[in-house]
GROMACS .gro file of C-alpha atoms in nm:
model
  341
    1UNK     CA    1   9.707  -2.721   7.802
    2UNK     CA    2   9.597  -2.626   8.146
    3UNK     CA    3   9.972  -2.440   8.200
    4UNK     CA    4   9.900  -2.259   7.841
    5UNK     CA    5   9.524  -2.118   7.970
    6UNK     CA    6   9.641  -1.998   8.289
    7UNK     CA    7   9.982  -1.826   8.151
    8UNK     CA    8   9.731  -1.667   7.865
    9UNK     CA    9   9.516  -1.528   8.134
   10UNK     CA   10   9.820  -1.402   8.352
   11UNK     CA   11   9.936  -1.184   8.042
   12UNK     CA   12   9.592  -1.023   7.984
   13UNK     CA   13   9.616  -0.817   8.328
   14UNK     CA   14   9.926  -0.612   8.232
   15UNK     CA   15   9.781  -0.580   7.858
   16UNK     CA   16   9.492  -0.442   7.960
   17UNK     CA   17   9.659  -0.214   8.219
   18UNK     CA   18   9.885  -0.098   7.945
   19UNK     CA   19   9.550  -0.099   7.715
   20UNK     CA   20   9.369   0.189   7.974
   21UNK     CA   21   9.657   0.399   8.006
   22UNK     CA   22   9.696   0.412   7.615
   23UNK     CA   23   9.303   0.455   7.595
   24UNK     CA   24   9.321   0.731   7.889
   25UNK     CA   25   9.611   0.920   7.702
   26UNK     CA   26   9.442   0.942   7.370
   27UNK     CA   27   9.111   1.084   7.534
   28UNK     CA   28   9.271   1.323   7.680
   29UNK     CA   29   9.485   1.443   7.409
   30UNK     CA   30   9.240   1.725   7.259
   31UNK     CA   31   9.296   2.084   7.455
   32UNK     CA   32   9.032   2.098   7.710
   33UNK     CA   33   8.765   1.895   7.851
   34UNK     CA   34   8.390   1.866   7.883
   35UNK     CA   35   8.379   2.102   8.217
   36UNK     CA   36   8.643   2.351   8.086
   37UNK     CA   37   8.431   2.397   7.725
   38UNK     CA   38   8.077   2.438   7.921
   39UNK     CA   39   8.292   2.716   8.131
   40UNK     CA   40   8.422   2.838   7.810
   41UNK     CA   41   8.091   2.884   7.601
   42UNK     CA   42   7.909   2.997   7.975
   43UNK     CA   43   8.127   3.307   7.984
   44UNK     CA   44   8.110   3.399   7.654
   45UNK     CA   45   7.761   3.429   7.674
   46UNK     CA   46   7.770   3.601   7.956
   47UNK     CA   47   7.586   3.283   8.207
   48UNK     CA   48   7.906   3.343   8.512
   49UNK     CA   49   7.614   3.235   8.738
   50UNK     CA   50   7.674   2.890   8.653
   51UNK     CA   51   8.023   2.834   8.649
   52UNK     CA   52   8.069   2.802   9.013
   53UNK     CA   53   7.880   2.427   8.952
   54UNK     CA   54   8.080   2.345   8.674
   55UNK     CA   55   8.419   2.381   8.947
   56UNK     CA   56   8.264   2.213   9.158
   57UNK     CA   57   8.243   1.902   8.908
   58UNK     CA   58   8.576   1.954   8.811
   59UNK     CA   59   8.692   1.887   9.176
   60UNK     CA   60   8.448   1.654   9.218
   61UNK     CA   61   8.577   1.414   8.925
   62UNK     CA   62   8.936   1.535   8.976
   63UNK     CA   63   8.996   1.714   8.660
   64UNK     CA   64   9.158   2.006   8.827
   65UNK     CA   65   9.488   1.738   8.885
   66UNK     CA   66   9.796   1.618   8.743
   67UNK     CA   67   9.723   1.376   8.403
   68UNK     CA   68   9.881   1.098   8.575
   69UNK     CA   69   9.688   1.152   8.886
   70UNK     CA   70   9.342   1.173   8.686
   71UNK     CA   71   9.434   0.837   8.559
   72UNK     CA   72   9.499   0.623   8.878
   73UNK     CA   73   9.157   0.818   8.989
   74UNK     CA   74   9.007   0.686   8.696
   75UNK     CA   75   9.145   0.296   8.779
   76UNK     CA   76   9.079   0.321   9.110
   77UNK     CA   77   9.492   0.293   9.223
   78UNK     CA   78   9.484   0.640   9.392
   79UNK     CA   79   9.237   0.792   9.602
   80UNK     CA   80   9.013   1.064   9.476
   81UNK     CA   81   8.797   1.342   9.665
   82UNK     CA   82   8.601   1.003   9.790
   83UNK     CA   83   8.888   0.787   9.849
   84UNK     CA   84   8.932   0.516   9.621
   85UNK     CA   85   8.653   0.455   9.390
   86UNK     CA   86   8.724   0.421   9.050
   87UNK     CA   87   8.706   0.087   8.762
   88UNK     CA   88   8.870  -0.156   8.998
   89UNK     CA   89   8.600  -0.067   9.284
   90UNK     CA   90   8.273  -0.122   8.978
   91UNK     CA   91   8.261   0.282   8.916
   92UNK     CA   92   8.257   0.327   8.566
   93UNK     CA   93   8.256   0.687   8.588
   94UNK     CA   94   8.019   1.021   8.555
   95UNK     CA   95   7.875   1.124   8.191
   96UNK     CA   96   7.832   1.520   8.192
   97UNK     CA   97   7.689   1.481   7.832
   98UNK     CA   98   7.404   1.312   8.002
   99UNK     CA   99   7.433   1.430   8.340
  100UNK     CA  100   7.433   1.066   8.497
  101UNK     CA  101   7.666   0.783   8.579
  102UNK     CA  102   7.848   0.594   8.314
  103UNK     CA  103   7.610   0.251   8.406
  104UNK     CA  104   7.344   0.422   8.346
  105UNK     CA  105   7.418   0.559   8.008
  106UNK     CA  106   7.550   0.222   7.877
  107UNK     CA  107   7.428  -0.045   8.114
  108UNK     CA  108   7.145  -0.131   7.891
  109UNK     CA  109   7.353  -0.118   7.563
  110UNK     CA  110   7.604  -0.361   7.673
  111UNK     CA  111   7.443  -0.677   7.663
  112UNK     CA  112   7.306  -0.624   7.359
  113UNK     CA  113   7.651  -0.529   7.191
  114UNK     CA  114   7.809  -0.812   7.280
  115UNK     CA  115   7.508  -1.052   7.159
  116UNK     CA  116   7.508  -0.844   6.778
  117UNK     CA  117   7.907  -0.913   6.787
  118UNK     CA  118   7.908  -1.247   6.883
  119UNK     CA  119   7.605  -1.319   6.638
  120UNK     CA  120   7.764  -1.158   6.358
  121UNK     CA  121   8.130  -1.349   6.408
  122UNK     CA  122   7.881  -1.653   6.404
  123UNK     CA  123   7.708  -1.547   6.112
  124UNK     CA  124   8.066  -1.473   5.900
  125UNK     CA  125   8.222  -1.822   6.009
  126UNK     CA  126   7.915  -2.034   5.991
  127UNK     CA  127   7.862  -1.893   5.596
  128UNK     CA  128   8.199  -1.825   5.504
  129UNK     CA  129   8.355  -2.172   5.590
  130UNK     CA  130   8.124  -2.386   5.347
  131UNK     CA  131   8.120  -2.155   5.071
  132UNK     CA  132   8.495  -2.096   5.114
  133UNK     CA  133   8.561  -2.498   5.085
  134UNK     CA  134   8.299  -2.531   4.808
  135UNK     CA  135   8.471  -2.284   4.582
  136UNK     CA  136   8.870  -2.387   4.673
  137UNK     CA  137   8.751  -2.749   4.598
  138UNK     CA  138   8.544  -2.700   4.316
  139UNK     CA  139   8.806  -2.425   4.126
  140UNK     CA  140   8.631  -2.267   3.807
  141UNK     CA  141   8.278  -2.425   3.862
  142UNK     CA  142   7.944  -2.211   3.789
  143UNK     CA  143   7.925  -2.239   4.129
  144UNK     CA  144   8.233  -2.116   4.202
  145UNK     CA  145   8.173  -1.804   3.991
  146UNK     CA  146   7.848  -1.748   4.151
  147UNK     CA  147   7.998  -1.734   4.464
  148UNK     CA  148   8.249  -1.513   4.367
  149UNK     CA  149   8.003  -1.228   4.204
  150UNK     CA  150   7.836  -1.260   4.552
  151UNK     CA  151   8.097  -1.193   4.701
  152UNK     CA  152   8.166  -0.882   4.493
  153UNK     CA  153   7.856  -0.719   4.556
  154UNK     CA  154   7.884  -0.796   4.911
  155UNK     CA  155   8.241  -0.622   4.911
  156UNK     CA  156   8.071  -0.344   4.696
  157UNK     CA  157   7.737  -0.272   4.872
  158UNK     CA  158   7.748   0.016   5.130
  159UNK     CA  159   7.637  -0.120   5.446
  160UNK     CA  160   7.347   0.153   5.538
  161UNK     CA  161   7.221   0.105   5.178
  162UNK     CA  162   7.161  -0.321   5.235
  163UNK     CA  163   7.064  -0.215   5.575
  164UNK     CA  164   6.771   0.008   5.442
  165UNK     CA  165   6.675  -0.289   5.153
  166UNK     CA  166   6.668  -0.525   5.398
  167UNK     CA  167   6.444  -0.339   5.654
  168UNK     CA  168   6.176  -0.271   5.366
  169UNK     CA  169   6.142  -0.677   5.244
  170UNK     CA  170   6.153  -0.813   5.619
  171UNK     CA  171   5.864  -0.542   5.717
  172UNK     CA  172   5.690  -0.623   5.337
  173UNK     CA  173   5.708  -0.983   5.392
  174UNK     CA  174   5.736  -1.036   5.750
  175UNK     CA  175   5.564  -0.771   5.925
  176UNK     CA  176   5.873  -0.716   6.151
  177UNK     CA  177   5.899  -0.358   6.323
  178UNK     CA  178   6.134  -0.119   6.144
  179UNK     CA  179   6.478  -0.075   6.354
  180UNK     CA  180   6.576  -0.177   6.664
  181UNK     CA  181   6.693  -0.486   6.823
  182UNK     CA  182   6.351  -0.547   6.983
  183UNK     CA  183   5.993  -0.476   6.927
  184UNK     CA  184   5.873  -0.163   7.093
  185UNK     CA  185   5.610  -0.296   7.327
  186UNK     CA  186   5.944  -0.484   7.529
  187UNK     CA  187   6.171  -0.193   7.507
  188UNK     CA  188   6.111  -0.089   7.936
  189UNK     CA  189   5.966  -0.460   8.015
  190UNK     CA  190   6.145  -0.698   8.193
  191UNK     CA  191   6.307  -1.041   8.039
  192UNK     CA  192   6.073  -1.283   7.924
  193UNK     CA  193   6.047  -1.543   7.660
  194UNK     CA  194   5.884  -1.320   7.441
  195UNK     CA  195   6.149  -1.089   7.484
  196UNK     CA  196   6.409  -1.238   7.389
  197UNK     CA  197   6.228  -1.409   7.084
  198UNK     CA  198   6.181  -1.092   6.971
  199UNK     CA  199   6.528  -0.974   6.963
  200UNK     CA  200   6.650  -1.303   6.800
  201UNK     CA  201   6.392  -1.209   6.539
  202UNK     CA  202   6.537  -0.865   6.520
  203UNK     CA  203   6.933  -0.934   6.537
  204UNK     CA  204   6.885  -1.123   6.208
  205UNK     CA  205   6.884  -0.792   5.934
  206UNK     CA  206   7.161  -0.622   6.153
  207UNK     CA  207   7.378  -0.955   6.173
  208UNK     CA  208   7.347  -0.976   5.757
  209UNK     CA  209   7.411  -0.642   5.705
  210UNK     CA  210   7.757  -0.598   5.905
  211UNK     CA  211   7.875  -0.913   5.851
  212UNK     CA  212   7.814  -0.918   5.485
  213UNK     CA  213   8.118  -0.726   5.426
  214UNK     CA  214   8.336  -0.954   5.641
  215UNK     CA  215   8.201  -1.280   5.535
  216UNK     CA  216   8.260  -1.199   5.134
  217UNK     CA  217   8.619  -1.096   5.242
  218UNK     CA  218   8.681  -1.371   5.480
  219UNK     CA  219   8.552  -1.603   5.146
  220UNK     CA  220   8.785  -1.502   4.942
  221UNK     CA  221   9.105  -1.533   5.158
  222UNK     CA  222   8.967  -1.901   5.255
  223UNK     CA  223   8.967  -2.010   4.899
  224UNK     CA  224   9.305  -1.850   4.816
  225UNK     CA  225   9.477  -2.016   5.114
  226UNK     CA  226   9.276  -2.349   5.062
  227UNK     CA  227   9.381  -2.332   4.659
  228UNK     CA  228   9.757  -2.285   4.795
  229UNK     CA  229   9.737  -2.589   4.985
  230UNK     CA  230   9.568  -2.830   4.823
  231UNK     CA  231   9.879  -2.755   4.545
  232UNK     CA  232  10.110  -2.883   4.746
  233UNK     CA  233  10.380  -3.187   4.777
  234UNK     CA  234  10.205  -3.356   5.054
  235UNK     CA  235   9.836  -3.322   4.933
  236UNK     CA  236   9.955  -3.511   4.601
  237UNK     CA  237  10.137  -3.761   4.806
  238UNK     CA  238   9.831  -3.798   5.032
  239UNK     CA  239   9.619  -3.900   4.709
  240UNK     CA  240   9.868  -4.109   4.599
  241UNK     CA  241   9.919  -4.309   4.911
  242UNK     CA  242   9.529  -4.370   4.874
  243UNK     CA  243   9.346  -4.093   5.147
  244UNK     CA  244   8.994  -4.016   5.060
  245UNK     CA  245   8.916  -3.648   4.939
  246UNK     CA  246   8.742  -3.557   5.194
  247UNK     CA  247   8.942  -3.727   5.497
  248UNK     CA  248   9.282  -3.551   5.313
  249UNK     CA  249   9.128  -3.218   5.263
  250UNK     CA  250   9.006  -3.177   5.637
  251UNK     CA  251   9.313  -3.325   5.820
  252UNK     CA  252   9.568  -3.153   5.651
  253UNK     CA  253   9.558  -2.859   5.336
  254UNK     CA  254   9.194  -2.764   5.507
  255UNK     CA  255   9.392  -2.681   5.917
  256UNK     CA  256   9.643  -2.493   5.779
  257UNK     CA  257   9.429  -2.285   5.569
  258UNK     CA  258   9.184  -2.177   5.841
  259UNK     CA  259   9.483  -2.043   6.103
  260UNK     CA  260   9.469  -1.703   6.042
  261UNK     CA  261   9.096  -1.691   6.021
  262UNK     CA  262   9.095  -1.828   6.353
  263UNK     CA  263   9.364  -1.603   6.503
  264UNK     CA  264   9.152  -1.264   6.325
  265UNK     CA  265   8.806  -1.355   6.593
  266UNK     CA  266   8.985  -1.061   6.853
  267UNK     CA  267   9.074  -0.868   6.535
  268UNK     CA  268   8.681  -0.871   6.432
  269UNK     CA  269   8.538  -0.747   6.759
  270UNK     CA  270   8.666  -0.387   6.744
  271UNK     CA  271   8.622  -0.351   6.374
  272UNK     CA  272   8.281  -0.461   6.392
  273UNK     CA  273   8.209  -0.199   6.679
  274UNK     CA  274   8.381   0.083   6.434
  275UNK     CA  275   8.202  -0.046   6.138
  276UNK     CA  276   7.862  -0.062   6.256
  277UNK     CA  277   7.808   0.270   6.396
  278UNK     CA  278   7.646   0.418   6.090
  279UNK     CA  279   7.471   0.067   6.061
  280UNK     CA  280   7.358   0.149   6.431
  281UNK     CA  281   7.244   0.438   6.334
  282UNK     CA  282   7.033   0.392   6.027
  283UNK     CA  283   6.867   0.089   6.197
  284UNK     CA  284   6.846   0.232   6.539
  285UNK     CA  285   7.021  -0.021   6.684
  286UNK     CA  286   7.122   0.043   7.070
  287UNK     CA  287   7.448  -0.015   7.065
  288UNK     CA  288   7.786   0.127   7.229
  289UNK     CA  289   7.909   0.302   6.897
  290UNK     CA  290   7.683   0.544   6.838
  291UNK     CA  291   7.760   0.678   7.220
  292UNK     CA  292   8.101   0.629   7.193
  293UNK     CA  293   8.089   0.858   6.829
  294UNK     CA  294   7.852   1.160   7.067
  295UNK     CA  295   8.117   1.107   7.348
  296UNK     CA  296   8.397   1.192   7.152
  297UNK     CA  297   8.259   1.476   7.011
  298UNK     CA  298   8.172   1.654   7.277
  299UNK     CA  299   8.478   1.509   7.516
  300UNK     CA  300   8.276   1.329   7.756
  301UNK     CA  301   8.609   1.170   7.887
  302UNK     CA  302   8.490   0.923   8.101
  303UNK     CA  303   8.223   0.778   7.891
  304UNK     CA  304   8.406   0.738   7.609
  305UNK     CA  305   8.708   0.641   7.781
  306UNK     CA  306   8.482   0.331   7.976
  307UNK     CA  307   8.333   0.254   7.632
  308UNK     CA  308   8.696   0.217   7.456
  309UNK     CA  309   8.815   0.040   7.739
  310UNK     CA  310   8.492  -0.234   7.722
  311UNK     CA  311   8.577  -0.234   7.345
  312UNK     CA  312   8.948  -0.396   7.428
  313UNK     CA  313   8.847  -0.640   7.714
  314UNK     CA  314   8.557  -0.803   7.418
  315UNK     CA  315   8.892  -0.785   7.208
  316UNK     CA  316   9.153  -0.992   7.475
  317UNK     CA  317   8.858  -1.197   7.535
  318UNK     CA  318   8.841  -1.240   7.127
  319UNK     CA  319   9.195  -1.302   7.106
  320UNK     CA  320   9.210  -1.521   7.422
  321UNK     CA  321   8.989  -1.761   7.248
  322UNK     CA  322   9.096  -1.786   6.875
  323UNK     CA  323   9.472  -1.882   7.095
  324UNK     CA  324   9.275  -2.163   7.275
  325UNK     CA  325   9.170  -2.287   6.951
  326UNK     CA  326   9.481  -2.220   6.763
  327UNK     CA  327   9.628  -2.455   7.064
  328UNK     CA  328   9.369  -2.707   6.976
  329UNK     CA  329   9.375  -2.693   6.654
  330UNK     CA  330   9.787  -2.711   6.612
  331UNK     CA  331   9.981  -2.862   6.896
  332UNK     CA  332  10.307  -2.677   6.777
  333UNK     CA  333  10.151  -2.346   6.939
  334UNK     CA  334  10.086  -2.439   7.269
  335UNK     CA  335  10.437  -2.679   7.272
  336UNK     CA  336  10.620  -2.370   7.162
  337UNK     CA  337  10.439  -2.149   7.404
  338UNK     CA  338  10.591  -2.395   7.686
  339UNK     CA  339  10.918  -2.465   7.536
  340UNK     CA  340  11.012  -2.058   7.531
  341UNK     CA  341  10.868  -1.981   7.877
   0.00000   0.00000   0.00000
């Protein structure tokens, strides 16, 4: 197991190399940059005074080379106008949207990204398992049809529209501010206790509303997958060799059945990121997509570029560990892993 962890590891340097070139490329595909459109609009209007800045940024942050060069700038594998100093040596880069470094624009915003994603992935396994059982092993109850319209709606609702219901009954019956992941008095304060009670109380509406969608989808697939197993050959011969229900249904039909759900907890990360940026918005959430949406539009290379890039190390991370429980969980993965290197 040890052998299978480290070789995992290994693999996700060159992945996420290949990862920031692909990210790097794709930024930089639209005609122009940030600098070269502020030049662009400055002369039109007739403002040459200020273009001489706007060159000097460009040198400054190495847009006036080679698209290969700009990207080993970028890493930090080739030296720049200040030697190197790029991701590998902790600069994230320059925002000219906001006129200040990259850490500054999105160091607050990070921890609180990755504590709505991982709460949400909670929040879809911890409800979708049970429910998912409960209607596979009960096929055709009331409550299985309950569950099922549920799930409908969930599928059917428009995210901002929940997220807007939600807001008014938790202020109507709970008092708790509008928006936000925090109450407004500890927005600039430091950490405390009361801090970070508050933005427990406040992750709970923006964990329902983007992972209802996921969780009634992630129900359904359970129950169809746990329904095709529990018709097979060996289920009937476990009965009939005497296994209780529930000791048959969790060693066997129930492991298979929950594989690919496993495998999808990289797959959620980035599509919760993309999903939740209208979400973000409605609810004022202060999170990375929102920035990353305003950095695209306007080409602000390197912080969109850093934000991408953050959005596919939470994804190898994801992926890393649904394949340390897929290794757990079936032997056959990790054996095979060994047997082919």
């Amino acid at each position: 197991m040890l052998y299978y962890i480290i070789r995992r590891i290994l693999m996700m340097v060159p992945t996420l190399l290949v990862i920031s070139f692909l990210i790097f490329f794709i930024v930089e595909l639209p005609a122009g940059d940030y600098i070269s459109n502020q030049i662009a609009a400055l002369k039109s209007s007739g403002e040459a005074s200020s273009v001489a800045k706007l060159e000097f940024l460009r040198k400054e942050f190495s847009l006036d080379r080679p698209f290969l060069e700009r990207y080993l700038v970028w890493v930090g594998l080739w030296p720049g106008p200040h030697g190197f100093d790029g991701l590998l040596q902790g600069n994230w880069g320059w925002s000219f949207e906001f006129d200040k470094p990259v850490d500054y624009v999105i160091g607050p915003t990070l921890p609180l990204t990755v504590v709505l994603n991982f709460a949400t992935i909670l929040f879809v396994y911890v409800v979708s398992f049970p429910i998912g059982i409960y209607s596979a092993t009960r096929q055709y109850s009331w409550g299985d049809y309950g569950f099922t319209f549920l799930g409908y709606v969930g599928l059917a609702t428009p995210n901002f529209l929940l997220a807007l219901i939600l807001l008014y009954m938790f202020n109507r019956w709970f008092g708790l501010s509008i928006g936000g992941l925090m109450a407004p008095e500890y927005i600039d304060s430091p950490w405390s206790v009361d801090k970070i009670l508050s933005v427990l109380a406040h992750l709970i509406v923006p964990t329902i509303v983007i992972g209802t969608s996921g969780t009634a989808a992630m129900i359904r697939r359970l129950r169809a997958n746990l329904l095709d197993e529990l018709h097979k050959q060996y289920v009937t011969t476990g009965r009939a060799k005497g296994l209780k229900e529930g000791q048959l249904l969790v060693k066997y039909p129930l492991r298979m059945a929950i594989n690919p759900f496993i495998a999808d907890i990289g797959n959620l990360i980035p599509s919760l990121v993309s999903g939740s940026v209208i979400v973000s918005v409605v609810m004022s959430l202060p999170t990375v997509g929102p920035v990353l949406v305003s950095a695209l539009q306007s080409q602000d290379q390197f912080l969109s570029g850093f934000i991408l890039l953050f959005v596919a190390i939470l994804t190898l991370i994801g992926m890393l560990i649904s394949d340390l429980l897929l290794a757990v969980l079936d032997p056959r993965i990790r054996l095979g892993g060994r047997a082919s290197s």
